[in-house]
Amino acid sequence: MKRAFISFDYDHDARLKDLLVGQAKYPDSPFEIADWSIKTASPTWRAEARRRIRSAGLVIVLCGRHTDTATGVAAELRIAKEENVPYLLLAGYKDLVRLPTSAESSDTLYEWTWNNLKSLIQGKR
């Protein structure tokens, strides 16, 4: 069972996070989520995010319509890369999805279906 850190645009995509947390509760889920969202801005949020990302085995970046303007998502993805924590970019919508500014041109944006998500988490990327 993998532990996942969810990175998402708090202002626009909190509902996507709720849906992913719900899927983690399915009986056949290969991942678990501790709700590690940092709900208040503070001078130490980056250090706290780093600690939480390091504790996870995977970072799931939920990409929505405004993710390219979400500085926190870009920072969390950068931290995942620096800490060598595997990550995946998951399309929160079928259209008009934006990637975080820290995404690589070689990164793949994956379709969010339950079967696809299970495969991705099990390492089939």
mmCIF file of C-alpha atoms in Angstrom:
data_model
loop_
_atom_site.group_PDB
_atom_site.id
_atom_site.type_symbol
_atom_site.label_atom_id
_atom_site.label_comp_id
_atom_site.label_asym_id
_atom_site.label_seq_id
_atom_site.Cartn_x
_atom_site.Cartn_y
_atom_site.Cartn_z
ATOM 1 C CA MET A 1 0.000 0.000 0.000
ATOM 2 C CA LYS A 2 1.549 3.283 -1.124
ATOM 3 C CA ARG A 3 1.135 6.460 0.862
ATOM 4 C CA ALA A 4 0.366 9.414 -1.405
ATOM 5 C CA PHE A 5 0.788 13.136 -0.936
ATOM 6 C CA ILE A 6 -1.773 15.079 -2.980
ATOM 7 C CA SER A 7 -0.744 18.372 -4.551
ATOM 8 C CA PHE A 8 -3.635 20.479 -5.841
ATOM 9 C CA ASP A 9 -4.765 24.044 -6.363
ATOM 10 C CA TYR A 10 -6.449 24.779 -3.036
ATOM 11 C CA ASP A 11 -8.414 27.727 -4.432
ATOM 12 C CA HIS A 12 -9.900 25.911 -7.441
ATOM 13 C CA ASP A 13 -9.571 22.135 -7.085
ATOM 14 C CA ALA A 14 -10.399 21.165 -3.505
ATOM 15 C CA ARG A 15 -13.297 19.085 -4.847
ATOM 16 C CA LEU A 16 -10.882 17.040 -6.966
ATOM 17 C CA LYS A 17 -8.867 16.302 -3.832
ATOM 18 C CA ASP A 18 -12.030 15.148 -2.054
ATOM 19 C CA LEU A 19 -12.812 12.784 -4.932
ATOM 20 C CA LEU A 20 -9.312 11.283 -4.832
ATOM 21 C CA VAL A 21 -9.484 10.854 -1.050
ATOM 22 C CA GLY A 22 -12.782 9.013 -1.585
ATOM 23 C CA GLN A 23 -11.182 6.665 -4.097
ATOM 24 C CA ALA A 24 -8.393 5.888 -1.638
ATOM 25 C CA LYS A 25 -11.080 4.392 0.615
ATOM 26 C CA TYR A 26 -12.187 1.817 -1.980
ATOM 27 C CA PRO A 27 -11.541 -1.761 -0.825
ATOM 28 C CA ASP A 28 -9.256 -2.447 -3.813
ATOM 29 C CA SER A 29 -7.288 0.801 -3.462
ATOM 30 C CA PRO A 30 -3.497 0.377 -3.746
ATOM 31 C CA PHE A 31 -2.860 3.678 -1.960
ATOM 32 C CA GLU A 32 -3.707 5.583 1.182
ATOM 33 C CA ILE A 33 -3.803 9.269 1.831
ATOM 34 C CA ALA A 34 -3.089 11.055 5.034
ATOM 35 C CA ASP A 35 -4.694 14.472 4.709
ATOM 36 C CA TRP A 36 -1.498 16.451 4.718
ATOM 37 C CA SER A 37 -2.880 19.582 3.147
ATOM 38 C CA ILE A 38 -1.311 22.687 4.588
ATOM 39 C CA LYS A 39 -4.354 24.820 5.128
ATOM 40 C CA THR A 40 -2.749 28.018 6.367
ATOM 41 C CA ALA A 41 0.072 29.986 4.833
ATOM 42 C CA SER A 42 3.060 30.367 7.071
ATOM 43 C CA PRO A 43 6.743 31.172 6.714
ATOM 44 C CA THR A 44 7.539 27.487 7.300
ATOM 45 C CA TRP A 45 5.042 25.886 4.895
ATOM 46 C CA ARG A 46 7.756 24.837 2.424
ATOM 47 C CA ALA A 47 9.700 23.012 5.143
ATOM 48 C CA GLU A 48 6.504 21.362 6.346
ATOM 49 C CA ALA A 49 5.566 20.365 2.781
ATOM 50 C CA ARG A 50 9.062 18.914 2.288
ATOM 51 C CA ARG A 51 8.713 16.815 5.448
ATOM 52 C CA ARG A 52 5.309 15.509 4.360
ATOM 53 C CA ILE A 53 6.414 14.793 0.780
ATOM 54 C CA ARG A 54 9.485 12.930 2.047
ATOM 55 C CA SER A 55 7.191 10.776 4.216
ATOM 56 C CA ALA A 56 5.100 9.779 1.204
ATOM 57 C CA GLY A 57 6.030 7.174 -1.353
ATOM 58 C CA LEU A 58 4.319 9.075 -4.160
ATOM 59 C CA VAL A 59 3.102 12.571 -5.019
ATOM 60 C CA ILE A 60 -0.101 12.830 -7.033
ATOM 61 C CA VAL A 61 -0.443 16.216 -8.701
ATOM 62 C CA LEU A 62 -4.069 16.956 -9.541
ATOM 63 C CA CYS A 63 -4.031 19.171 -12.615
ATOM 64 C CA GLY A 64 -6.970 21.485 -13.121
ATOM 65 C CA ARG A 65 -7.839 24.537 -15.149
ATOM 66 C CA HIS A 66 -5.680 26.930 -13.106
ATOM 67 C CA THR A 67 -2.812 24.707 -11.973
ATOM 68 C CA ASP A 68 -0.342 26.751 -14.002
ATOM 69 C CA THR A 69 -0.998 29.706 -11.656
ATOM 70 C CA ALA A 70 -0.863 27.707 -8.407
ATOM 71 C CA THR A 71 2.548 28.570 -6.963
ATOM 72 C CA GLY A 72 2.140 26.075 -4.117
ATOM 73 C CA VAL A 73 1.621 23.195 -6.550
ATOM 74 C CA ALA A 74 4.709 24.222 -8.521
ATOM 75 C CA ALA A 75 6.738 24.343 -5.287
ATOM 76 C CA GLU A 76 5.471 20.945 -4.102
ATOM 77 C CA LEU A 77 6.357 19.347 -7.435
ATOM 78 C CA ARG A 78 9.845 20.908 -7.249
ATOM 79 C CA ILE A 79 10.250 19.480 -3.733
ATOM 80 C CA ALA A 80 9.187 16.008 -4.914
ATOM 81 C CA LYS A 81 11.863 16.159 -7.614
ATOM 82 C CA GLU A 82 14.528 17.389 -5.181
ATOM 83 C CA GLU A 83 13.666 14.607 -2.734
ATOM 84 C CA ASN A 84 13.471 11.966 -5.504
ATOM 85 C CA VAL A 85 9.901 11.103 -4.576
ATOM 86 C CA PRO A 86 8.059 9.657 -7.590
ATOM 87 C CA TYR A 87 5.191 11.769 -8.864
ATOM 88 C CA LEU A 88 2.455 11.615 -11.439
ATOM 89 C CA LEU A 89 0.372 14.310 -13.078
ATOM 90 C CA LEU A 90 -3.311 13.417 -13.107
ATOM 91 C CA ALA A 91 -5.848 15.243 -15.287
ATOM 92 C CA GLY A 92 -8.638 16.463 -13.044
ATOM 93 C CA TYR A 93 -10.850 17.296 -16.020
ATOM 94 C CA LYS A 94 -11.281 16.052 -19.569
ATOM 95 C CA ASP A 95 -10.538 19.462 -21.090
ATOM 96 C CA LEU A 96 -8.635 22.688 -20.417
ATOM 97 C CA VAL A 97 -6.162 21.179 -17.984
ATOM 98 C CA ARG A 98 -3.010 23.147 -17.166
ATOM 99 C CA LEU A 99 0.248 21.711 -15.846
ATOM 100 C CA PRO A 100 2.222 23.213 -12.974
ATOM 101 C CA THR A 101 4.982 25.559 -14.090
ATOM 102 C CA SER A 102 7.582 23.206 -12.579
ATOM 103 C CA ALA A 103 6.486 20.263 -14.759
ATOM 104 C CA GLU A 104 9.011 18.967 -17.279
ATOM 105 C CA SER A 105 8.231 18.899 -20.993
ATOM 106 C CA SER A 106 8.789 15.134 -20.805
ATOM 107 C CA ASP A 107 6.187 14.653 -18.029
ATOM 108 C CA THR A 108 3.068 12.745 -18.985
ATOM 109 C CA LEU A 109 -0.408 13.943 -18.036
ATOM 110 C CA TYR A 110 -2.437 10.845 -17.226
ATOM 111 C CA GLU A 111 -6.172 10.348 -17.627
ATOM 112 C CA TRP A 112 -7.983 9.955 -14.325
ATOM 113 C CA THR A 113 -9.943 6.716 -14.407
ATOM 114 C CA TRP A 114 -10.020 4.271 -11.515
ATOM 115 C CA ASN A 115 -8.341 1.443 -13.433
ATOM 116 C CA ASN A 116 -5.710 3.775 -14.834
ATOM 117 C CA LEU A 117 -5.010 5.295 -11.424
ATOM 118 C CA LYS A 118 -4.551 1.852 -9.845
ATOM 119 C CA SER A 119 -2.108 0.863 -12.593
ATOM 120 C CA LEU A 120 -0.159 4.108 -12.280
ATOM 121 C CA ILE A 121 0.172 3.770 -8.536
ATOM 122 C CA GLN A 122 1.391 0.220 -8.947
ATOM 123 C CA GLY A 123 4.209 1.583 -11.109
ATOM 124 C CA LYS A 124 2.860 1.015 -14.626
ATOM 125 C CA ARG A 125 4.036 4.329 -16.069
#
